Amino acid sequence: MIQRDFMKMGRLLTKLVAVPLSFTILSGCSNSDSAVASKMIDSIEEKNYGTAEEIYERALAEATTKEQEEINQTVSNTLQDYLKEKHKQLKDGDISEANFYNTVTEIEALVIDDKDLSTKIESYKRKKDVAIKDVAIKDVAIKERNVYTASDIMVAIEEKDYEEATAMYQETITGISEDKRKKFDQSITDTIKPYIEGRYAKIGHEADTEAAIVGMLKSILENNIGGNTLASVIDSYLAPKETTNSGGAQSETIIEAGDLEENSPYTEEELNGDPQAPSTNPNDYNENGEYVPADGPSDNPEDYNSGGEYKPVEDMTQEEIEAELGGMLEGSLVP
């Protein structure tokens, strides 16, 4: 089982050689990016937004083009995590809407050069617009139901704002007939299916990965967007498949979970006796001893952390990556 952990560690480190980490085992990486982001957060917390801007601009001025890209990425990730935590505080009633949306506005004014951060800020601003509209409607005692199109929901999904996509879908189907709901579900399916196929077609040619697409599909399923109509289409994409060659042509066959056991190098008894094994089911390991759950969202062992959780490297925060590497190193040093 130790061999399996070292194989996973090697893959994780290979994935992350281009990511700026404040982790001592990665030579050439420094604390500067995370330090810049941390100082900016401290200034924002104290409402010293001008100071946060000066810290950011000074860091860029002293950096090379590559270093600027790394600074932007680290600052963006940190600010997104910060806004996410603030939004949670808003929903829990710990801070006011004015406090939260003022923070969003001030962070937007910093003009961080990162598309993901801009998209997240726009998402929060749309939520604010909806909230203001809702208050205005209540003030005049007129409550109207908003109706959205499949394209509106598609935009929210593209931006990974599944909470908003779900709200749009639920609000649109509330109170309509079963027949109209089925037509709306079909419209959503007809809109989303080409998008899914387009993303799969880009794997290997662009930065998109199968793990990211599977994560999106599972989020749509979990939020029941598109009802059973879209769910049946998504199920066909998520079914485990095995590519086989026959006469030069490729075909795909569905793999039954029980058929995987013969490929596992472990027995159930061995797994039960290993406290570090993320699963005691031999079906959840490939022939190399790597953890790949039979019913998991990805067949890539790099997409799971040492605890067996689905954590694609591309979606992990800097802190999660450092914790994962630290845990793996600590585990490998235990006699």
PDB file of N, CA and C in Angstrom, residues 80-96 100 124 127 163:
ATOM      1  N   GLN A  80     -11.304  34.593  -4.094  1.00  0.00           N
ATOM      2  CA  GLN A  80     -12.509  33.795  -4.300  1.00  0.00           C
ATOM      3  C   GLN A  80     -12.881  33.022  -3.033  1.00  0.00           C
ATOM      4  N   ASP A  81     -11.867  32.445  -2.378  1.00  0.00           N
ATOM      5  CA  ASP A  81     -12.118  31.734  -1.116  1.00  0.00           C
ATOM      6  C   ASP A  81     -12.647  32.703  -0.058  1.00  0.00           C
ATOM      7  N   TYR A  82     -12.082  33.912  -0.039  1.00  0.00           N
ATOM      8  CA  TYR A  82     -12.494  34.928   0.931  1.00  0.00           C
ATOM      9  C   TYR A  82     -13.954  35.326   0.708  1.00  0.00           C
ATOM     10  N   LEU A  83     -14.324  35.569  -0.565  1.00  0.00           N
ATOM     11  CA  LEU A  83     -15.711  35.935  -0.884  1.00  0.00           C
ATOM     12  C   LEU A  83     -16.674  34.798  -0.580  1.00  0.00           C
ATOM     13  N   LYS A  84     -16.219  33.573  -0.832  1.00  0.00           N
ATOM     14  CA  LYS A  84     -17.064  32.413  -0.537  1.00  0.00           C
ATOM     15  C   LYS A  84     -17.374  32.333   0.954  1.00  0.00           C
ATOM     16  N   GLU A  85     -16.357  32.575   1.781  1.00  0.00           N
ATOM     17  CA  GLU A  85     -16.559  32.543   3.227  1.00  0.00           C
ATOM     18  C   GLU A  85     -17.456  33.695   3.673  1.00  0.00           C
ATOM     19  N   LYS A  86     -17.268  34.873   3.077  1.00  0.00           N
ATOM     20  CA  LYS A  86     -18.109  36.024   3.402  1.00  0.00           C
ATOM     21  C   LYS A  86     -19.565  35.763   3.007  1.00  0.00           C
ATOM     22  N   HIS A  87     -19.749  35.116   1.865  1.00  0.00           N
ATOM     23  CA  HIS A  87     -21.114  34.819   1.413  1.00  0.00           C
ATOM     24  C   HIS A  87     -21.788  33.834   2.362  1.00  0.00           C
ATOM     25  N   LYS A  88     -21.014  32.904   2.877  1.00  0.00           N
ATOM     26  CA  LYS A  88     -21.552  31.962   3.870  1.00  0.00           C
ATOM     27  C   LYS A  88     -21.973  32.716   5.131  1.00  0.00           C
ATOM     28  N   GLN A  89     -21.150  33.676   5.551  1.00  0.00           N
ATOM     29  CA  GLN A  89     -21.494  34.476   6.720  1.00  0.00           C
ATOM     30  C   GLN A  89     -22.776  35.268   6.476  1.00  0.00           C
ATOM     31  N   LEU A  90     -22.944  35.743   5.241  1.00  0.00           N
ATOM     32  CA  LEU A  90     -24.163  36.469   4.888  1.00  0.00           C
ATOM     33  C   LEU A  90     -25.383  35.576   5.018  1.00  0.00           C
ATOM     34  N   LYS A  91     -25.294  34.365   4.464  1.00  0.00           N
ATOM     35  CA  LYS A  91     -26.425  33.433   4.517  1.00  0.00           C
ATOM     36  C   LYS A  91     -26.726  33.005   5.950  1.00  0.00           C
ATOM     37  N   ASP A  92     -25.682  32.918   6.782  1.00  0.00           N
ATOM     38  CA  ASP A  92     -25.875  32.527   8.184  1.00  0.00           C
ATOM     39  C   ASP A  92     -26.359  33.692   9.046  1.00  0.00           C
ATOM     40  N   GLY A  93     -26.413  34.897   8.454  1.00  0.00           N
ATOM     41  CA  GLY A  93     -26.871  36.061   9.192  1.00  0.00           C
ATOM     42  C   GLY A  93     -25.806  36.726  10.044  1.00  0.00           C
ATOM     43  N   ASP A  94     -24.526  36.360   9.825  1.00  0.00           N
ATOM     44  CA  ASP A  94     -23.448  36.915  10.645  1.00  0.00           C
ATOM     45  C   ASP A  94     -23.009  38.299  10.170  1.00  0.00           C
ATOM     46  N   ILE A  95     -23.232  38.607   8.885  1.00  0.00           N
ATOM     47  CA  ILE A  95     -22.923  39.938   8.365  1.00  0.00           C
ATOM     48  C   ILE A  95     -24.111  40.414   7.534  1.00  0.00           C
ATOM     49  N   SER A  96     -24.169  41.715   7.293  1.00  0.00           N
ATOM     50  CA  SER A  96     -25.291  42.283   6.539  1.00  0.00           C
ATOM     51  C   SER A  96     -25.036  42.221   5.041  1.00  0.00           C
ATOM     52  N   PHE A 100     -21.464  42.699   2.837  1.00  0.00           N
ATOM     53  CA  PHE A 100     -20.969  41.746   1.835  1.00  0.00           C
ATOM     54  C   PHE A 100     -20.810  42.404   0.465  1.00  0.00           C
ATOM     55  N   TYR A 124     -22.071  37.178  -7.998  1.00  0.00           N
ATOM     56  CA  TYR A 124     -22.567  37.797  -6.771  1.00  0.00           C
ATOM     57  C   TYR A 124     -23.383  39.053  -7.077  1.00  0.00           C
ATOM     58  N   LYS A 127     -26.827  38.107  -8.073  1.00  0.00           N
ATOM     59  CA  LYS A 127     -27.617  37.745  -6.887  1.00  0.00           C
ATOM     60  C   LYS A 127     -28.131  39.001  -6.182  1.00  0.00           C
ATOM     61  N   GLU A 163     -25.883  26.875  -7.925  1.00  0.00           N
ATOM     62  CA  GLU A 163     -26.908  27.374  -7.005  1.00  0.00           C
ATOM     63  C   GLU A 163     -27.882  28.288  -7.748  1.00  0.00           C
TER      64      GLU A 163
END
